[in-house]
Coordinates of C-alpha atoms and ligand atoms in Angstrom, one line a residue:
M1 CA 1.6 -14.3 -11.1
E2 CA -1.1 -15.2 -8.6
R3 CA -3.9 -12.6 -8.6
L4 CA -6.3 -12.3 -5.7
I5 CA -9.7 -10.5 -5.6
A6 CA -10.7 -8.7 -2.4
P7 CA -14.4 -7.6 -2.6
S8 CA -15.1 -4.6 -0.3
I9 CA -18.3 -4.9 1.7
L10 CA -18.5 -1.1 1.5
A11 CA -20.7 -1.5 -1.5
S12 CA -22.9 -4.2 0.1
D13 CA -26.2 -4.0 1.8
F14 CA -25.3 -3.2 5.4
S15 CA -28.6 -4.8 6.6
D16 CA -27.3 -8.2 5.5
I17 CA -23.6 -8.4 6.1
A18 CA -23.7 -12.1 6.6
G19 CA -25.2 -12.4 3.1
A20 CA -22.5 -10.2 1.7
I21 CA -19.8 -12.5 3.2
K22 CA -21.5 -15.6 1.9
L23 CA -21.6 -14.0 -1.5
I24 CA -17.9 -13.3 -1.4
E25 CA -17.3 -17.0 -0.5
T26 CA -19.6 -18.5 -3.2
A27 CA -18.4 -16.1 -5.9
G28 CA -14.8 -17.1 -5.4
G29 CA -13.5 -14.0 -3.7
D30 CA -10.1 -14.5 -2.0
W31 CA -10.1 -12.0 0.8
V32 CA -12.7 -9.8 2.5
H33 CA -11.8 -6.2 2.2
L34 CA -13.0 -4.1 5.2
D35 CA -13.0 -0.3 4.9
V36 CA -12.8 1.3 8.3
M37 CA -13.5 5.1 8.1
D38 CA -13.5 7.5 11.1
G39 CA -15.2 10.6 9.8
S40 CA -11.9 12.5 10.2
F41 CA -9.2 11.0 8.0
V42 CA -12.0 10.6 5.5
P43 CA -15.5 12.2 5.8
P44 CA -17.7 9.1 6.2
I45 CA -17.9 6.8 9.2
T46 CA -18.3 3.1 8.5
F47 CA -17.6 0.6 11.2
G48 CA -15.0 -0.5 13.7
S49 CA -13.3 -3.5 15.3
Q50 CA -16.6 -5.0 16.6
M51 CA -17.8 -5.4 13.0
V52 CA -14.5 -7.0 12.1
Q53 CA -14.8 -9.4 15.0
A54 CA -18.4 -10.4 14.0
I55 CA -17.3 -11.1 10.4
D56 CA -14.4 -13.1 11.7
T57 CA -16.8 -15.5 13.4
I58 CA -18.6 -16.3 10.1
T59 CA -15.8 -16.8 7.6
D60 CA -12.4 -18.4 7.2
L61 CA -11.4 -16.0 4.4
P62 CA -8.5 -13.7 5.2
L63 CA -9.7 -10.3 6.6
D64 CA -8.0 -7.4 4.7
V65 CA -8.6 -4.5 7.0
H66 CA -8.0 -1.0 5.5
L67 CA -7.8 1.6 8.2
M68 CA -8.7 5.1 6.9
I69 CA -8.5 6.6 10.3
E70 CA -6.5 9.2 12.2
R71 CA -4.2 8.0 15.0
P72 CA -4.2 4.4 13.9
E73 CA -1.7 3.7 16.7
N74 CA -4.5 3.9 19.2
H75 CA -6.6 1.2 17.6
I76 CA -4.4 -1.6 16.2
E77 CA -4.6 -3.8 19.3
D78 CA -8.4 -3.9 18.9
F79 CA -8.3 -4.8 15.3
A80 CA -5.6 -7.4 15.8
A81 CA -7.8 -9.0 18.6
A82 CA -10.8 -8.8 16.3
G83 CA -9.2 -11.2 13.9
A84 CA -7.6 -8.9 11.2
D85 CA -5.2 -10.9 9.0
Y86 CA -3.9 -7.9 7.1
L87 CA -3.9 -4.5 8.9
T88 CA -3.2 -1.6 6.5
V89 CA -2.5 1.9 7.8
H90 CA -2.2 5.1 5.8
A91 CA 1.3 6.5 5.5
E92 CA -0.4 10.0 5.7
A93 CA -2.1 9.2 9.0
T94 CA 1.0 8.8 11.3
V95 CA 4.4 10.2 11.7
H96 CA 5.9 7.1 13.3
L97 CA 5.0 4.7 10.5
H98 CA 8.0 2.4 11.1
R99 CA 7.1 1.9 14.8
L100 CA 3.5 1.3 13.9
I101 CA 4.3 -1.3 11.3
Q102 CA 6.6 -3.0 13.8
R103 CA 3.9 -3.1 16.4
I104 CA 1.4 -4.6 14.0
S105 CA 3.9 -7.4 13.2
D106 CA 4.5 -8.0 16.9
L107 CA 0.8 -8.5 17.3
G108 CA 1.0 -11.4 14.8
V109 CA -0.8 -9.6 12.1
K110 CA 0.5 -8.9 8.6
P111 CA 1.2 -5.2 8.3
G112 CA 0.2 -3.2 5.2
V113 CA 0.7 0.4 4.2
S114 CA -1.4 2.5 1.9
I115 CA -0.9 5.8 0.0
V116 CA -3.5 8.2 -1.3
P117 CA -3.2 9.4 -4.9
S118 CA -1.1 12.5 -4.0
T119 CA 1.5 10.5 -2.1
P120 CA 4.4 9.2 -4.1
V121 CA 5.9 5.7 -3.7
S122 CA 9.2 7.3 -2.6
A123 CA 7.4 8.2 0.7
L124 CA 7.5 4.4 1.5
Q125 CA 11.1 3.8 0.7
E126 CA 12.2 3.2 4.3
I127 CA 9.3 0.8 5.0
L128 CA 9.0 -1.4 2.0
G129 CA 11.1 -4.2 3.4
E130 CA 8.9 -4.4 6.5
V131 CA 5.4 -4.8 5.1
D132 CA 3.3 -7.6 3.7
L133 CA 1.0 -5.4 1.6
V134 CA 1.2 -2.1 -0.2
L135 CA -2.2 -0.8 -1.0
V136 CA -2.2 1.8 -3.7
M137 CA -5.3 4.0 -3.6
S138 CA -6.4 4.6 -7.2
V139 CA -9.2 7.0 -6.0
N140 CA -9.2 9.5 -3.2
P141 CA -10.4 7.4 -0.2
G142 CA -13.7 7.7 1.4
Y143 CA -16.3 6.6 -1.1
G144 CA -17.0 3.6 -3.4
G145 CA -18.0 3.9 -7.0
Q146 CA -15.5 6.5 -8.1
K147 CA -13.5 6.5 -11.3
L148 CA -9.9 5.2 -11.3
I149 CA -7.3 7.9 -11.5
P150 CA -5.0 6.6 -14.4
G151 CA -1.9 8.4 -13.0
T152 CA -1.9 6.1 -10.0
L153 CA -1.1 3.0 -12.1
K154 CA 2.5 4.0 -12.5
K155 CA 3.0 3.5 -8.8
I156 CA 2.1 -0.1 -9.2
E157 CA 4.8 -0.4 -11.8
Q158 CA 7.3 1.3 -9.6
L159 CA 6.4 -1.0 -6.7
Q160 CA 6.8 -4.1 -8.9
E161 CA 10.2 -2.9 -10.0
L162 CA 11.3 -2.2 -6.4
K163 CA 10.0 -5.6 -5.3
Q164 CA 11.9 -7.5 -7.9
K165 CA 15.1 -5.4 -7.4
H166 CA 15.2 -5.8 -3.7
G167 CA 13.4 -9.1 -3.2
Y168 CA 10.7 -7.5 -1.0
R169 CA 7.9 -9.8 0.2
Y170 CA 4.9 -7.4 -0.1
R171 CA 1.9 -8.0 -2.3
I172 CA 0.7 -5.0 -4.3
S173 CA -2.9 -4.1 -4.0
I174 CA -5.0 -1.6 -5.9
D175 CA -8.1 0.0 -4.4
G176 CA -10.7 2.1 -6.2
G177 CA -12.4 2.0 -9.5
V178 CA -11.4 -1.5 -10.5
N179 CA -13.9 -3.0 -12.9
G180 CA -14.2 -4.7 -16.3
D181 CA -13.2 -1.5 -18.1
T182 CA -10.1 -0.7 -16.1
V183 CA -8.8 -4.2 -15.2
S184 CA -6.6 -4.8 -18.2
E185 CA -4.5 -1.7 -17.4
V186 CA -4.5 -2.6 -13.7
R187 CA -3.2 -6.1 -14.5
D188 CA -0.7 -4.8 -17.0
A189 CA 0.7 -2.5 -14.3
G190 CA 1.3 -5.5 -12.1
A191 CA -1.4 -5.4 -9.4
E192 CA -1.6 -8.6 -7.4
V193 CA -4.6 -8.0 -5.2
M194 CA -7.6 -6.2 -6.7
V195 CA -10.1 -4.6 -4.3
A196 CA -13.5 -4.4 -5.9
G197 CA -16.5 -2.8 -4.2
S198 CA -19.2 -1.7 -6.6
A199 CA -17.9 -3.9 -9.5
F200 CA -18.6 -6.9 -7.3
F201 CA -21.6 -6.0 -5.2
K202 CA -23.6 -4.2 -7.9
A203 CA -23.1 -7.0 -10.5
D204 CA -25.8 -9.4 -11.6
N205 CA -23.2 -12.1 -11.6
P206 CA -20.4 -11.6 -9.1
S207 CA -18.7 -14.9 -9.9
Q208 CA -18.3 -13.7 -13.4
V209 CA -16.8 -10.5 -12.2
V210 CA -14.2 -12.4 -10.1
A211 CA -13.3 -14.5 -13.1
E212 CA -13.1 -11.4 -15.3
L213 CA -10.9 -9.5 -12.9
K214 CA -8.6 -12.5 -12.5
G215 CA -8.2 -12.8 -16.2
S216 CA -9.8 -16.2 -16.4
G217 CA -13.3 -15.1 -17.5
Ligands
LIG301 C1 -12.6 3.7 -0.8 C2 -12.4 2.3 -0.3 C3 -12.5 1.2 -1.3 C4 -13.9 1.1 -1.9 C5 -13.7 0.8 -3.4 O1 -12.1 4.6 0.0 O2 -11.0 2.2 0.3 O3 -12.1 0.0 -0.8 O4 -14.7 0.2 -1.3 O5 -14.9 0.9 -4.0 P1 -15.0 0.7 -5.6 O6 -14.5 -0.6 -6.0 O7 -16.5 0.8 -5.8 O8 -14.2 1.8 -6.2
LIG302 ZN1 -10.3 0.0 0.8

């Protein structure tokens, strides 16, 4: 199974974003994970589509945009125009998830859906055939550097089973608390994309972290 690493710039030095993107490229990261927070769906505010657009001008890596915002339907055009490759919305943030996923696809962007730890996989049943990414939050969203909640891993197993059974196309991503201590469980559960914030940016040797998470280190 192909495994991808998506370092999250949330844990990087915001006074040197270009340096953070360079580091993701040189260390062998596959995607750039961008955590957009609005101070409402989650307490902190990070950055918006202007930042995504600026990053798009300096890298060819896919931009994996994770929207932790209320009313995502009001913002997807901006993020699509900014160069998002994957645009992931929270199932908890909108009633009309199906329509939103459709609109993201129509904009030529790969749609993703995410669930917080308290939301079951069954909430996604009607949408799984329509998305390119399912992002399982393994911590409560809002902050980097938290501990992975072990109970969330069974959702990855369930999503793998459903994917195989129905032939769905989505990749399964895990976000939160992925590091050298948790990665073997994460891999065993069947995660295909691993988001890593602090494990990557706080490391002395980020290339080694990428190799370790991929299982080749
Ligand atoms: C948390 C964000 C994560 C965060 C992960 O709300 O969605 O992407 O950057 O950080 P770590 O890897 O430090 O848990
Ligand atoms: Zn994220």
